[in-house]
Amino acid sequence: MTAGGREVSQHQLDEVANELLTVAGKSGVWMLHGEMGAGKTTLVKAIGRSLGVTETMSSPTFALVNEYRRGDGGKLIHFDLYRLKNEHEIADIGATEYFDSGELCLVEWPEKLGTLSPLHSFHVRIQVTAPHLRKIEYEFQS
């Protein structure tokens, strides 16, 4: 199992995004853990920049899922499950189909997935350590 982490400022997020992509690759399901305001969406935007996304990226809190075209022609699919109440609602947005698509899926609030959680995924944990610092840890889980 590959695991790692470090404390970073917001100015280092592009560097962190590149590091995470090197470790986990440009496909698969990434579970983004962290409290409200920890910086999950900010990290997603940095990952998008690293992948050549040129569109304006925003939180899918109300849309639930946003798709972005990457510079290499693939897709970055960003989920925000915060407002969903149960696995049935998550299934209704097609989450498992996206997870099986081979594209890069970034999931905020993954604890809401329950039994829909894929067997193999890359977990990124973001913890606020100071007003402008975050501890970012990652690991693969099977």
Coordinates of N, CA and C in Angstrom, one line a residue:
M1 N 0.8 -1.2 0.0 CA 0.0 0.0 0.0 C 0.9 1.2 0.0
T2 N 0.6 2.2 -0.9 CA 1.4 3.4 -1.0 C 0.6 4.4 -0.1
A3 N 1.4 5.1 0.8 CA 0.8 6.1 1.7 C 1.8 7.2 1.8
G4 N 1.3 8.4 2.1 CA 2.2 9.5 2.3 C 1.4 10.7 2.8
G5 N 2.1 11.8 3.0 CA 1.4 13.0 3.4 C 2.4 14.1 3.8
R6 N 1.8 15.3 4.0 CA 2.6 16.4 4.5 C 1.7 17.6 4.7
E7 N 2.3 18.6 5.4 CA 1.6 19.8 5.6 C 1.9 20.8 4.5
V8 N 0.9 21.5 4.0 CA 1.1 22.4 2.9 C 0.3 23.7 3.0
S9 N 0.7 24.7 2.3 CA -0.1 25.9 2.2 C -0.9 25.9 0.9
Q10 N -1.9 26.8 0.7 CA -2.7 26.8 -0.5 C -1.8 27.0 -1.7
H11 N -0.7 27.8 -1.5 CA 0.2 28.1 -2.7 C 1.0 26.8 -3.2
Q12 N 0.9 25.7 -2.4 CA 1.6 24.5 -2.8 C 0.7 23.5 -3.3
L13 N -0.6 23.8 -3.5 CA -1.6 22.8 -4.0 C -1.3 22.3 -5.4
D14 N -0.8 23.1 -6.3 CA -0.5 22.6 -7.6 C 0.6 21.5 -7.5
E15 N 1.5 21.8 -6.7 CA 2.6 20.8 -6.5 C 2.0 19.5 -5.9
V16 N 1.1 19.6 -4.9 CA 0.5 18.5 -4.3 C -0.3 17.7 -5.3
A17 N -1.1 18.4 -6.1 CA -1.9 17.8 -7.2 C -1.0 16.9 -8.1
N18 N 0.1 17.5 -8.5 CA 1.0 16.7 -9.3 C 1.5 15.5 -8.6
E19 N 1.9 15.6 -7.3 CA 2.3 14.5 -6.5 C 1.3 13.4 -6.5
L20 N 0.0 13.8 -6.2 CA -1.1 12.8 -6.1 C -1.3 12.1 -7.4
L21 N -1.3 12.9 -8.5 CA -1.4 12.2 -9.8 C -0.3 11.3 -10.2
T22 N 0.9 11.6 -9.7 CA 2.0 10.7 -9.9 C 1.8 9.4 -9.2
V23 N 1.3 9.5 -7.9 CA 1.2 8.3 -7.1 C 0.0 7.5 -7.5
A24 N -1.2 8.2 -7.8 CA -2.4 7.4 -8.1 C -2.8 7.3 -9.5
G25 N -2.2 8.1 -10.4 CA -2.6 8.0 -11.8 C -3.8 8.9 -12.2
K26 N -4.1 8.9 -13.4 CA -5.1 9.8 -14.0 C -6.5 9.2 -14.2
S27 N -6.7 8.0 -13.5 CA -8.0 7.4 -13.6 C -8.3 6.7 -12.2
G28 N -9.5 6.2 -12.1 CA -9.9 5.6 -10.8 C -10.7 6.5 -10.0
V29 N -11.0 6.1 -8.8 CA -11.9 6.8 -7.9 C -11.1 7.3 -6.7
W30 N -11.1 8.6 -6.5 CA -10.4 9.2 -5.3 C -11.4 9.7 -4.4
M31 N -11.3 9.3 -3.1 CA -12.2 9.7 -2.0 C -11.5 10.9 -1.3
L32 N -12.2 12.0 -1.3 CA -11.6 13.2 -0.6 C -12.3 13.4 0.7
H33 N -11.6 13.2 1.8 CA -12.1 13.4 3.1 C -11.7 14.7 3.8
G34 N -12.6 15.3 4.5 CA -12.2 16.5 5.2 C -13.5 17.3 5.6
E35 N -13.3 18.0 6.7 CA -14.5 18.8 7.2 C -14.8 19.9 6.2
M36 N -16.0 20.5 6.4 CA -16.5 21.6 5.6 C -15.4 22.7 5.7
G37 N -15.0 23.2 4.5 CA -14.0 24.3 4.5 C -12.6 23.8 4.5
A38 N -12.3 22.5 4.5 CA -11.0 22.0 4.6 C -10.2 22.3 3.4
G39 N -10.8 22.4 2.2 CA -10.1 22.6 1.0 C -10.3 21.5 -0.1
K40 N -11.3 20.7 0.1 CA -11.5 19.6 -0.9 C -11.7 20.2 -2.3
T41 N -12.6 21.1 -2.5 CA -12.9 21.7 -3.8 C -11.6 22.4 -4.3
T42 N -10.9 23.1 -3.5 CA -9.7 23.8 -3.9 C -8.7 22.8 -4.4
L43 N -8.6 21.7 -3.7 CA -7.6 20.7 -4.2 C -8.1 20.1 -5.6
V44 N -9.4 19.9 -5.7 CA -9.9 19.4 -7.0 C -9.6 20.4 -8.1
K45 N -9.7 21.7 -7.9 CA -9.3 22.7 -8.9 C -7.9 22.6 -9.2
A46 N -7.0 22.4 -8.3 CA -5.6 22.2 -8.5 C -5.3 21.0 -9.4
I47 N -6.0 19.9 -9.1 CA -5.9 18.7 -9.9 C -6.3 18.9 -11.3
G48 N -7.4 19.7 -11.4 CA -7.9 20.0 -12.8 C -6.9 20.8 -13.5
R49 N -6.3 21.8 -12.9 CA -5.2 22.6 -13.6 C -4.1 21.7 -14.0
S50 N -3.7 20.7 -13.2 CA -2.6 19.8 -13.5 C -2.9 18.9 -14.7
L51 N -4.2 18.7 -14.9 CA -4.7 17.8 -16.0 C -5.1 18.6 -17.2
G52 N -4.9 19.9 -17.2 CA -5.1 20.7 -18.4 C -6.6 21.1 -18.6
V53 N -7.4 21.1 -17.5 CA -8.8 21.6 -17.6 C -8.7 23.1 -17.7
T54 N -9.4 23.6 -18.8 CA -9.4 25.0 -19.0 C -10.7 25.7 -18.7
E55 N -11.7 24.9 -18.4 CA -13.0 25.4 -18.0 C -12.9 26.0 -16.6
T56 N -13.8 26.9 -16.2 CA -14.0 27.3 -14.8 C -14.5 26.2 -14.0
M57 N -13.8 25.8 -13.0 CA -14.3 24.7 -12.1 C -14.9 25.3 -10.9
S58 N -16.1 24.6 -10.5 CA -16.8 25.1 -9.3 C -17.3 23.9 -8.5
S59 N -17.7 24.1 -7.3 CA -18.2 23.0 -6.5 C -19.5 22.5 -7.0
P60 N -19.7 21.2 -7.1 CA -20.9 20.7 -7.6 C -22.0 20.5 -6.5
T61 N -21.9 21.3 -5.4 CA -22.8 21.1 -4.3 C -24.3 21.0 -4.7
F62 N -24.7 21.8 -5.7 CA -26.1 21.8 -6.1 C -26.3 20.9 -7.3
A63 N -25.3 20.9 -8.2 CA -25.4 20.1 -9.4 C -25.1 18.6 -9.1
L64 N -24.4 18.4 -8.0 CA -24.0 17.0 -7.5 C -22.8 16.4 -8.2
V65 N -22.8 16.6 -9.6 CA -21.7 16.1 -10.4 C -21.4 17.1 -11.4
N66 N -20.1 17.4 -11.6 CA -19.6 18.2 -12.7 C -18.6 17.4 -13.5
E67 N -18.6 17.5 -14.8 CA -17.7 16.8 -15.7 C -16.8 17.9 -16.4
Y68 N -15.6 17.6 -16.5 CA -14.6 18.5 -17.1 C -13.8 17.8 -18.1
R69 N -13.5 18.4 -19.3 CA -12.6 17.8 -20.3 C -11.2 18.1 -19.9
R70 N -10.4 17.1 -19.8 CA -8.9 17.3 -19.5 C -8.2 17.6 -20.8
G71 N -7.0 18.1 -20.6 CA -6.1 18.4 -21.8 C -5.8 17.2 -22.6
D72 N -5.8 16.0 -22.0 CA -5.4 14.8 -22.8 C -6.7 14.1 -23.4
G73 N -7.8 14.8 -23.3 CA -9.1 14.2 -23.9 C -9.9 13.4 -22.9
G74 N -9.4 13.0 -21.8 CA -10.1 12.3 -20.8 C -11.0 13.2 -20.0
K75 N -11.7 12.7 -19.0 CA -12.6 13.5 -18.2 C -12.2 13.4 -16.8
L76 N -12.5 14.5 -16.1 CA -12.4 14.6 -14.6 C -13.8 14.8 -14.2
I77 N -14.3 13.9 -13.3 CA -15.6 13.9 -12.8 C -15.6 14.2 -11.3
H78 N -16.3 15.3 -10.9 CA -16.2 15.8 -9.6 C -17.6 15.6 -8.9
F79 N -17.6 14.9 -7.8 CA -18.9 14.6 -7.1 C -18.8 15.4 -5.8
D80 N -19.9 16.0 -5.4 CA -20.1 16.5 -4.0 C -21.4 15.8 -3.5
L81 N -21.2 14.9 -2.6 CA -22.3 14.1 -2.1 C -22.9 14.7 -0.8
Y82 N -22.5 15.9 -0.4 CA -22.9 16.4 0.9 C -24.4 16.5 1.1
R83 N -25.2 16.9 0.1 CA -26.6 17.0 0.2 C -27.4 15.8 0.1
L84 N -26.8 14.7 -0.4 CA -27.5 13.4 -0.6 C -27.7 12.7 0.7
K85 N -28.9 12.1 0.9 CA -29.3 11.5 2.1 C -29.0 10.0 2.3
N86 N -29.0 9.3 1.1 CA -28.8 7.9 1.2 C -28.2 7.3 -0.1
E87 N -27.9 6.0 -0.1 CA -27.3 5.3 -1.2 C -28.2 5.4 -2.4
H88 N -29.5 5.3 -2.2 CA -30.5 5.3 -3.3 C -30.3 6.6 -4.1
E89 N -30.2 7.8 -3.5 CA -30.0 9.0 -4.2 C -28.7 9.1 -4.9
I90 N -27.7 8.5 -4.3 CA -26.4 8.4 -5.0 C -26.4 7.5 -6.2
A91 N -27.1 6.4 -6.1 CA -27.3 5.5 -7.3 C -28.0 6.2 -8.4
D92 N -29.0 7.1 -8.0 CA -29.8 7.8 -9.0 C -29.0 8.8 -9.8
I93 N -27.9 9.3 -9.3 CA -27.1 10.2 -10.1 C -26.1 9.4 -11.0
G94 N -26.1 8.1 -10.9 CA -25.3 7.3 -11.8 C -23.8 7.1 -11.3
A95 N -23.7 7.3 -10.0 CA -22.3 7.2 -9.4 C -21.5 6.0 -9.8
T96 N -22.2 4.8 -9.7 CA -21.4 3.6 -9.9 C -21.0 3.5 -11.4
E97 N -21.9 4.0 -12.3 CA -21.5 4.0 -13.7 C -20.3 4.9 -14.0
Y98 N -20.3 6.0 -13.3 CA -19.1 6.9 -13.4 C -17.9 6.2 -12.9
F99 N -18.0 5.5 -11.7 CA -16.9 4.9 -11.1 C -16.3 3.8 -12.0
D100 N -17.2 3.1 -12.8 CA -16.8 2.1 -13.7 C -16.3 2.6 -15.1
S101 N -16.4 3.9 -15.3 CA -16.1 4.5 -16.6 C -14.6 4.5 -17.0
G102 N -13.7 4.3 -16.0 CA -12.3 4.4 -16.3 C -11.8 5.9 -16.3
E103 N -12.7 6.8 -16.0 CA -12.3 8.2 -15.9 C -11.8 8.5 -14.5
L104 N -11.2 9.7 -14.3 CA -10.9 10.1 -12.9 C -12.1 10.7 -12.2
C105 N -12.5 10.0 -11.1 CA -13.6 10.5 -10.3 C -13.1 10.9 -9.0
L106 N -13.4 12.2 -8.6 CA -13.1 12.8 -7.4 C -14.3 13.0 -6.5
V107 N -14.4 12.3 -5.4 CA -15.6 12.3 -4.6 C -15.5 13.0 -3.3
E108 N -16.2 14.1 -3.1 CA -16.2 14.8 -1.8 C -17.4 14.1 -1.0
W109 N -17.1 14.0 0.3 CA -18.1 13.3 1.3 C -18.3 11.9 0.9
P110 N -17.2 11.1 0.7 CA -17.4 9.7 0.3 C -18.0 8.8 1.3
E111 N -18.0 9.2 2.6 CA -18.6 8.4 3.6 C -20.1 8.1 3.4
K112 N -20.7 9.0 2.5 CA -22.1 8.8 2.2 C -22.3 7.7 1.2
L113 N -21.3 7.2 0.6 CA -21.4 6.1 -0.4 C -21.9 4.8 0.2
G114 N -21.6 4.5 1.4 CA -21.9 3.2 2.0 C -21.5 2.0 1.1
T115 N -22.4 1.2 0.8 CA -22.1 0.0 0.0 C -21.8 0.2 -1.4
L116 N -22.0 1.5 -1.9 CA -21.7 1.8 -3.3 C -20.2 2.2 -3.4
S117 N -19.5 2.2 -2.3 CA -18.1 2.6 -2.4 C -17.3 1.5 -3.2
P118 N -16.5 1.9 -4.2 CA -15.8 0.9 -4.9 C -14.8 0.1 -4.1
L119 N -14.5 -1.1 -4.4 CA -13.5 -1.9 -3.7 C -12.1 -1.3 -3.6
H120 N -11.7 -0.7 -4.7 CA -10.3 -0.2 -4.8 C -10.5 1.3 -5.0
S121 N -9.8 2.1 -4.2 CA -9.9 3.6 -4.3 C -8.7 4.2 -3.6
F122 N -8.5 5.5 -4.0 CA -7.4 6.3 -3.4 C -8.0 7.3 -2.5
H123 N -7.6 7.3 -1.2 CA -8.1 8.2 -0.2 C -7.2 9.3 0.1
V124 N -7.7 10.5 0.0 CA -7.0 11.7 0.4 C -7.7 12.4 1.6
R125 N -7.0 12.6 2.6 CA -7.5 13.2 3.8 C -6.9 14.6 4.0
I126 N -7.8 15.6 4.2 CA -7.3 17.0 4.3 C -7.8 17.4 5.7
Q127 N -6.8 17.9 6.5 CA -7.1 18.4 7.8 C -6.5 19.8 8.0
V128 N -7.4 20.7 8.5 CA -6.9 22.1 8.8 C -6.0 22.0 10.0
T129 N -4.8 22.5 9.9 CA -3.8 22.6 11.0 C -3.6 24.0 11.5
A130 N -3.8 25.0 10.6 CA -3.7 26.4 10.9 C -4.5 27.1 9.9
P131 N -4.8 28.4 10.1 CA -5.6 29.1 9.1 C -5.3 28.9 7.6
H132 N -4.0 28.9 7.3 CA -3.6 28.8 5.9 C -2.8 27.5 5.7
L133 N -2.9 26.5 6.6 CA -2.1 25.3 6.4 C -3.1 24.1 6.5
R134 N -2.8 23.1 5.6 CA -3.5 21.8 5.6 C -2.6 20.7 5.7
K135 N -2.9 19.7 6.4 CA -2.2 18.4 6.4 C -2.9 17.5 5.4
I136 N -2.2 17.0 4.4 CA -2.8 16.2 3.4 C -2.1 14.8 3.4
E137 N -2.9 13.8 3.6 CA -2.4 12.4 3.7 C -3.2 11.6 2.7
Y138 N -2.5 10.6 2.1 CA -3.1 9.8 1.1 C -2.7 8.3 1.3
E139 N -3.6 7.4 0.8 CA -3.3 6.0 0.8 C -4.3 5.3 -0.2
F140 N -3.9 4.2 -0.7 CA -4.8 3.3 -1.5 C -5.5 2.4 -0.5
Q141 N -6.7 2.1 -0.8 CA -7.5 1.1 0.0 C -8.1 0.1 -0.9
S142 N -8.0 -1.2 -0.5 CA -8.7 -2.2 -1.3 C -9.6 -3.0 -0.4

